Coordinates of C-alpha atoms and ligand atoms in Angstrom, one line a residue:
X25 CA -134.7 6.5 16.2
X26 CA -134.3 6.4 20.0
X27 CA -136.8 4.6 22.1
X28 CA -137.3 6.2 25.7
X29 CA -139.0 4.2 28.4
X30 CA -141.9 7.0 29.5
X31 CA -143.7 5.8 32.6
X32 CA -147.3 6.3 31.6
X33 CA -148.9 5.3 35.1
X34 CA -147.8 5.1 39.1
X35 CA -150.0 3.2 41.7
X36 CA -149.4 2.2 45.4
X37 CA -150.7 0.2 48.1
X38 CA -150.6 0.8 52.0
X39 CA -152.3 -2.2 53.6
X40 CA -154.6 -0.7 56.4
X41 CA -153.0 -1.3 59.8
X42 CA -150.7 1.5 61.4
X43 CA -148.5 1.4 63.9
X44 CA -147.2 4.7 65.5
X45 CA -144.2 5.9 67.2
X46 CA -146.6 5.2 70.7
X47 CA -147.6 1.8 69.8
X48 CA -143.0 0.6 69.7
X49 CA -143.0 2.3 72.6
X50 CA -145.1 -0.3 74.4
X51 CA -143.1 -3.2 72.9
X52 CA -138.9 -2.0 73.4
X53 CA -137.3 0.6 75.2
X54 CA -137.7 3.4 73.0
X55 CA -138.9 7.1 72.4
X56 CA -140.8 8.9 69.8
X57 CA -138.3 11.8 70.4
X58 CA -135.4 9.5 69.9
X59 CA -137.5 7.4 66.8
X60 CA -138.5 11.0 65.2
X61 CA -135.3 12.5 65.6
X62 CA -132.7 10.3 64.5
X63 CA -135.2 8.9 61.3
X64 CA -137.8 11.2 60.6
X65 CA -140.5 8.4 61.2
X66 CA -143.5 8.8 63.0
X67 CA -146.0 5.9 61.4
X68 CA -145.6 2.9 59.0
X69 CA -148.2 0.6 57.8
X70 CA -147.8 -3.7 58.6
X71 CA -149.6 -6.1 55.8
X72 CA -152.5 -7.8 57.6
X73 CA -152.2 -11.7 58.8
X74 CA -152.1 -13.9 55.7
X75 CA -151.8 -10.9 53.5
X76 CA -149.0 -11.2 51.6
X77 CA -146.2 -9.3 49.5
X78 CA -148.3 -10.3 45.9
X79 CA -151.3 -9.6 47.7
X80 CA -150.0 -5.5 47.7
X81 CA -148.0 -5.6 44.4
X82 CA -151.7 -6.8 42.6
X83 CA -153.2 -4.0 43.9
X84 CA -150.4 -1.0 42.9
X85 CA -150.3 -2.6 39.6
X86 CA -154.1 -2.5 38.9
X87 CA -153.9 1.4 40.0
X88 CA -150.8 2.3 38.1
X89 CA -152.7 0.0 34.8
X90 CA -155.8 2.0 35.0
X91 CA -153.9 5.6 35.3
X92 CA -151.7 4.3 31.6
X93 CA -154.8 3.0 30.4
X94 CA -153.2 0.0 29.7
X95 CA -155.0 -3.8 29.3
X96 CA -153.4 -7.0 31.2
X97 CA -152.9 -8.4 27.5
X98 CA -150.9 -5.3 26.7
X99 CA -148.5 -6.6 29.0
X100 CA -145.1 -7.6 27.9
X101 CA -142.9 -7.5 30.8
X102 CA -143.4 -8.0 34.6
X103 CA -140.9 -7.3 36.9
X104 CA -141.1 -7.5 40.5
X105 CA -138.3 -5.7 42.9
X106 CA -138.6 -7.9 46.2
X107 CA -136.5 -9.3 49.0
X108 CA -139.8 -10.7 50.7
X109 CA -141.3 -12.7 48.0
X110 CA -144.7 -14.6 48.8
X111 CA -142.9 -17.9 48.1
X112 CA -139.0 -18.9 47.1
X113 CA -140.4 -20.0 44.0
X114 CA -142.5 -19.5 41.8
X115 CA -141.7 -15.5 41.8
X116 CA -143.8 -12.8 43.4
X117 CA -144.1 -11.1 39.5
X118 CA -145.6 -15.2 38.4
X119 CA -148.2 -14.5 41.0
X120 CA -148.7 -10.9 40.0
X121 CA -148.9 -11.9 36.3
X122 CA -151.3 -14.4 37.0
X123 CA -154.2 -12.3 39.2
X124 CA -153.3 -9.5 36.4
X125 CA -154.7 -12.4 33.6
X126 CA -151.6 -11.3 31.9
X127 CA -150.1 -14.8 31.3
X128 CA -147.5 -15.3 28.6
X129 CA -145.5 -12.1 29.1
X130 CA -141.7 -12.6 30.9
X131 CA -142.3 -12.1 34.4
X132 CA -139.6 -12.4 37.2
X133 CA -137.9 -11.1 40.8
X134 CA -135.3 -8.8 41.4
X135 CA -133.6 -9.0 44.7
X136 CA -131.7 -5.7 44.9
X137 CA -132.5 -5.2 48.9
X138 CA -134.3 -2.1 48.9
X139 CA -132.9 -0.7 45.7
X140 CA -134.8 -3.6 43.9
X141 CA -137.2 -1.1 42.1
X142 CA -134.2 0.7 40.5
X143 CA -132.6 -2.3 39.7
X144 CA -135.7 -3.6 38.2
X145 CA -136.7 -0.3 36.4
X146 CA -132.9 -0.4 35.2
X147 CA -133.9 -3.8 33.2
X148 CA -137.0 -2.9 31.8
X149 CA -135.8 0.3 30.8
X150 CA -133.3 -1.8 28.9
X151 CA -136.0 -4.1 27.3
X152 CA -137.7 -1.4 26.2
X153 CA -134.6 0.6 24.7
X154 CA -133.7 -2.2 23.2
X155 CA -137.2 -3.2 21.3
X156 CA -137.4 -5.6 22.6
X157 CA -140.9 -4.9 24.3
X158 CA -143.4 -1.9 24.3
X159 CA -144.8 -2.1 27.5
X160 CA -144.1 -3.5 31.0
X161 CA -144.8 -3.2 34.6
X162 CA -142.5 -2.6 36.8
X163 CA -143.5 -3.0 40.7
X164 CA -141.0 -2.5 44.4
X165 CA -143.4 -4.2 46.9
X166 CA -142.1 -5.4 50.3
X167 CA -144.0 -6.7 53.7
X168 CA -140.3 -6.4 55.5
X169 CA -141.9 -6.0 58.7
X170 CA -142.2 -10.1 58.6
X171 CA -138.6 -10.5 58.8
X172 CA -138.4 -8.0 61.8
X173 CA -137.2 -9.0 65.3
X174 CA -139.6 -7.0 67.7
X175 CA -137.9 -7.1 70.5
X176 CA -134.6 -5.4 68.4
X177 CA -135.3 -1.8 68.9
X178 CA -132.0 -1.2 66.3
X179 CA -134.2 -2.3 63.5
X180 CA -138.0 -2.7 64.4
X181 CA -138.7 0.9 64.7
X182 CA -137.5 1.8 61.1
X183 CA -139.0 -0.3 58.9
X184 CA -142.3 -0.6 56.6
X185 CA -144.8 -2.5 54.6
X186 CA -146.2 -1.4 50.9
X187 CA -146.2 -1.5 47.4
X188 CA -145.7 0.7 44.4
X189 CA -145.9 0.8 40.7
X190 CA -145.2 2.0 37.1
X191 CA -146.6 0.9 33.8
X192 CA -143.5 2.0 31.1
X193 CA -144.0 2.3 27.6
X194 CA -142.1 2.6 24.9
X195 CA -142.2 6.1 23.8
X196 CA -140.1 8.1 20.8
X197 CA -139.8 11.5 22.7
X198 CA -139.2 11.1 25.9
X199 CA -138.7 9.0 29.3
X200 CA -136.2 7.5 31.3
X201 CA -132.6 8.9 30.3
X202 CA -130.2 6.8 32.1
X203 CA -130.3 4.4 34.8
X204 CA -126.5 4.0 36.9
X205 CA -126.4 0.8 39.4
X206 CA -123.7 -0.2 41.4
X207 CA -123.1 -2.8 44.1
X208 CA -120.2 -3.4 46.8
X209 CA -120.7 -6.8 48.5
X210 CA -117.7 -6.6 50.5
X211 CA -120.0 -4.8 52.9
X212 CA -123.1 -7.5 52.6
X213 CA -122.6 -8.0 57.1
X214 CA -123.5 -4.2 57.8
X215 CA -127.3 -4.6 56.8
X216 CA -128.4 -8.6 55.6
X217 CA -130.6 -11.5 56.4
X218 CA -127.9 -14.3 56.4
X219 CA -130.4 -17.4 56.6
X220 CA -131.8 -19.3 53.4
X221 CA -132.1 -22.5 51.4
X222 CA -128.5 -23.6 50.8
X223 CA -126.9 -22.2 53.8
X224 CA -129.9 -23.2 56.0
X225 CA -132.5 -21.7 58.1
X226 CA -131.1 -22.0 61.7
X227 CA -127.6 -22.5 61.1
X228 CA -126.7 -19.2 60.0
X229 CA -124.3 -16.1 61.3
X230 CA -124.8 -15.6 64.3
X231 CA -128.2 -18.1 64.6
X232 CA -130.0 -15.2 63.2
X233 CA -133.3 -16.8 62.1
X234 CA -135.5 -15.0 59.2
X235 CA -134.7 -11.3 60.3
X236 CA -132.8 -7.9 59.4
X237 CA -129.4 -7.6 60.9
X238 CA -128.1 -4.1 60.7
X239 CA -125.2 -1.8 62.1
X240 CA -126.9 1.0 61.6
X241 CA -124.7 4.0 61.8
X242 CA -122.1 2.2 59.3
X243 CA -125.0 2.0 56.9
X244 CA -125.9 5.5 57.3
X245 CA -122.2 6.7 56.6
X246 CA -121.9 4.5 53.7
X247 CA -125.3 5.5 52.6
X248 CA -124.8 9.2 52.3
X249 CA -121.4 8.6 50.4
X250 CA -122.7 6.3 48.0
X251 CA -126.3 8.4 47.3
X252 CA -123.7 11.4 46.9
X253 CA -121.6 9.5 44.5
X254 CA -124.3 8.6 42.4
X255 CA -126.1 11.2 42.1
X256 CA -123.3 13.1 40.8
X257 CA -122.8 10.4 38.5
X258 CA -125.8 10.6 37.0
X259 CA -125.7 14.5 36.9
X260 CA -122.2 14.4 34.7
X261 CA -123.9 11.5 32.1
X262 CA -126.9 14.1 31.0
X263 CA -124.1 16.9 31.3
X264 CA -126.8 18.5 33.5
X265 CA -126.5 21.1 36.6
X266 CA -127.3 20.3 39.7
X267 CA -130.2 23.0 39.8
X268 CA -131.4 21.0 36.6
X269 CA -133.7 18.8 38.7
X270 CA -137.3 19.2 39.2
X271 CA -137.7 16.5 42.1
X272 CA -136.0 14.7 43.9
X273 CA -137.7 11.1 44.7
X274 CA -134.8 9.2 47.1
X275 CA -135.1 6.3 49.0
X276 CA -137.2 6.6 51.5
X277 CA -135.3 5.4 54.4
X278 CA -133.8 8.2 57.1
X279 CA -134.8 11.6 56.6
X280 CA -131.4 12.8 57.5
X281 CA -130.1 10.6 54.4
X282 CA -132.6 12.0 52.0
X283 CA -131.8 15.7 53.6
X284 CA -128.3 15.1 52.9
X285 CA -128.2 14.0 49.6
X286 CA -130.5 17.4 49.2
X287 CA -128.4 19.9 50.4
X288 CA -125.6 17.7 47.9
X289 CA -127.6 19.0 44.8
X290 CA -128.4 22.3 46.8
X291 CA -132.1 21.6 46.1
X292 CA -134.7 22.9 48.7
X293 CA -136.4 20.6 50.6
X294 CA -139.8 21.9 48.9
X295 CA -138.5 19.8 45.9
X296 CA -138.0 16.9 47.7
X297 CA -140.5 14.0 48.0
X298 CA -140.5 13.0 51.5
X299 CA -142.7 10.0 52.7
X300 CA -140.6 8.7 55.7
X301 CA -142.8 9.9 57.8
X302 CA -145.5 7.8 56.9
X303 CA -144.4 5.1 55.8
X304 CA -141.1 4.5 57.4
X305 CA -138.8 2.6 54.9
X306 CA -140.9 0.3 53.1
X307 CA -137.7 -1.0 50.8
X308 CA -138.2 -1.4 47.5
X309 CA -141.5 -0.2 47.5
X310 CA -140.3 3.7 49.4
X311 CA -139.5 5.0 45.8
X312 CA -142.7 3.8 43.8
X313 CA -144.7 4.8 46.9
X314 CA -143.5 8.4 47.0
X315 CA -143.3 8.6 42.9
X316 CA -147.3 7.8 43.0
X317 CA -148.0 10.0 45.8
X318 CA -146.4 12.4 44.2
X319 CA -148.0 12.5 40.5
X320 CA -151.5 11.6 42.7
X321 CA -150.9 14.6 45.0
X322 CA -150.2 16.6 41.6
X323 CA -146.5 17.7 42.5
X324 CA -144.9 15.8 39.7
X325 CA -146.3 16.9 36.2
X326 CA -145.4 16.2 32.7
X327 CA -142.5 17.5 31.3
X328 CA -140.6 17.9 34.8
X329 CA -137.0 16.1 35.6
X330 CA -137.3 13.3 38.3
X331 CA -134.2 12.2 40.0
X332 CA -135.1 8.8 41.6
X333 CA -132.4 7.4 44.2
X334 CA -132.3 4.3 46.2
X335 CA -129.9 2.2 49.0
X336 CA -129.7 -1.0 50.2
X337 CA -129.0 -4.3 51.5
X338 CA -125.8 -6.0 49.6
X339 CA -125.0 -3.4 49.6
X340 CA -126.6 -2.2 46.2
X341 CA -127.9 1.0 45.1
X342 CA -128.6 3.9 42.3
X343 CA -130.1 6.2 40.6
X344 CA -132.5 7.1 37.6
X345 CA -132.9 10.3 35.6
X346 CA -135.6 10.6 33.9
X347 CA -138.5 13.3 32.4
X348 CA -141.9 12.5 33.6
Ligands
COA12 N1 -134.6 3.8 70.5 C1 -133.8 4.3 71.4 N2 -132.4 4.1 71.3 C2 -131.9 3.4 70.3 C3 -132.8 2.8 69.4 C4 -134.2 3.0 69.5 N3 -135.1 2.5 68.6 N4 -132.0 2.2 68.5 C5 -130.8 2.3 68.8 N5 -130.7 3.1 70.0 C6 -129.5 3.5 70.7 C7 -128.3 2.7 70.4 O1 -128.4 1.5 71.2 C8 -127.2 3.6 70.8 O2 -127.0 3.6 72.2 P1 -125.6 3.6 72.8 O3 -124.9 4.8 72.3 O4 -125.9 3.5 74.3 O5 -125.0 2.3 72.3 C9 -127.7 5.0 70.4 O6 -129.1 4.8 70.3 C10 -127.2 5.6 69.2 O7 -127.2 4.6 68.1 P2 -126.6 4.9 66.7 O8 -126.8 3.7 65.9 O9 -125.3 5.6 66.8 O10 -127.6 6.1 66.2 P3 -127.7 6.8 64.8 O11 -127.7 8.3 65.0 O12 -126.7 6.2 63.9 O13 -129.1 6.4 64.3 C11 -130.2 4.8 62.8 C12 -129.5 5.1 64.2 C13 -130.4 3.4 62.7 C14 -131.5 5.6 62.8 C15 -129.2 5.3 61.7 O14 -127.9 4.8 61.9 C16 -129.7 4.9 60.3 O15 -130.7 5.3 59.9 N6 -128.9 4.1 59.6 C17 -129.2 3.7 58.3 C18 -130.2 2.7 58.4 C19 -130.8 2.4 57.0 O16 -131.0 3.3 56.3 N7 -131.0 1.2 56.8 C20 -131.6 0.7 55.6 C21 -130.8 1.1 54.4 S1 -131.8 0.7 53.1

């Protein structure tokens, strides 16, 4: 018998503050026209001082528990998709776990960049094919804007802080379908962070300190090829058309990316879930986020097909299929 991973509850967390288009204005040489036009953002949200990245994961995984109706001690499986954890050890999902009172299940990090909610979907969708567990929580929860340099206006303006959730469980009907990750790190200079432990804090590329590095319109050119790729990918697996999908739930980080992988599966942007706006491109939280808002705003419903998509850092990215 076949054993689907159905996700049986989303959450999300926004932590409070905002900061607008008109607010970067005041702090680099910038525009809302420019901002607006060449990323679709207008707002994002920034964690609060000594608010931290397990601080927003806790609360999207206590809202995305209580829509499964599911029990800490139900938990079997805690993964965290993160490339700000709290700490460099213990993990972000170690902290989760333990304000969840969920102790004893496997709980650990996946650094994927800002696909690290796909990436860590992809593994508990694999625990859970396997039988290996019935029920897990798989979170994307980022405060990025930490690592920001806000006097760069290349990278400041684009970027977000948030959390999002799903509770999977093991289901014989239906759920995830198939999961396709890839990763090219020949390319890790165009978009990275190149500071840490072993290769030191100060010493780095370029002296960089702790913050994002990006040449933006390579990204973006290697972002719509990949997403494109991919997507396609995962279409020819299911042996599905393109006009197949119910919604579309991309990455959430340039609305000309998402509008371009669109018009790729000839899908109306009605049927698109678009949070940019909002939220700006919270990493791996952007596809949790807009999958919650989405089944809360009562778009998604049972039944329907979900394409979820995601780029980043690494560079790393991919793609899930799967029936809600
Ligand atoms: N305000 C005003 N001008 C800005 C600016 C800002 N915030 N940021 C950059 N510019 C300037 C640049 O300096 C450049 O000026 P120049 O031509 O005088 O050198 C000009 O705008 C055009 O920059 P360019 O990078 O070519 O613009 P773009 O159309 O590629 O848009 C991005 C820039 C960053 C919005 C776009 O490349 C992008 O979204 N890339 C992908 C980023 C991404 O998704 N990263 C995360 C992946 S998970």
């Amino acid at each position: 018998m076949t054993i689907f991973a159905r996700i049986a509850g989303t959450g999300s967390y926004l932590p409070e503050k905002v900061l607008t288009n008109a607010d970067l204005e005041k702090l680099v040489d910038t525009s809302d026209e420019w901002i607006v036009s060449r990323s679709g953002i207008r707002e994002r949200h920034l964690v609060g001082d000594g608010q931290t990245t397990s601080d927003m994961a806790v609360e999207a995984a206590k809202k995305a528990m209580e829509a499964a109706g599911v029990d800490a001690s139900e938990l079997e499986l805690i993964i965290v998709g993160t490339t700000t954890p709290d700490f460099i050890f213990p993990s972000t999902a170690c902290l989760v776990q333990n304000r969840l009172g969920a102790l004893g299940c496997a709980a650990f990090d996946v650094n994927a960049a800002c696909s690290g909610f796909l990436f860590g979907l992809t593994v508990a969708d694999k625990f859970i094919r396997s039988g290996s567990v019935k029920t897990a929580l798989v979170i994307g929860a980022e405060s990025l804007t930490r690592m920001l340099d806000w006097s760069d206006r290349n990278t400041c303006v684009l970027f977000g802080d948030g959390a999002g959730a799903v509770v999977l469980k093991a289901d014989s009907e239906t759920g995830i379908l198939s999961t396709h990750l890839h990763a090219d790190g020949s390319k890790k200079d165009l978009l990275h962070c190149p500071v840490g432990v072993s290769a030191g804090f100060n010493e780095g590329e370029k002296n960089a300190g702790v913050r994002v590095l990006m040449t933006g319109s390579d990204v973006f050119k290697y972002a719509v090829k990949a997403l494109d790729s991919v997507v396609e990918e995962t279409l020819a697996a299911n042996g599905l058309d393109r006009h197949a999908i119910d919604w579309l739930i991309p990455h959430q980080a340039n609305l000309r990316i998402i509008e371009a992988t669109a018009k790729r599966l000839d899908m109306p942007m009605e049927r698109v879930i678009v949070t940019v706006h909002k939220h700006g491109n919270t990493s791996s939280g952007s596809v949790p986020l807009a999958l919650d808002e989405a089944v809360r705003s009562g778009k998604v419903q049972r039944g329907q097909l979900l394409l979820l998509e995601a780029f980043g850092g690494g560079f790393t990215w991919g793609a899930a299929l799967l029936r809600y």
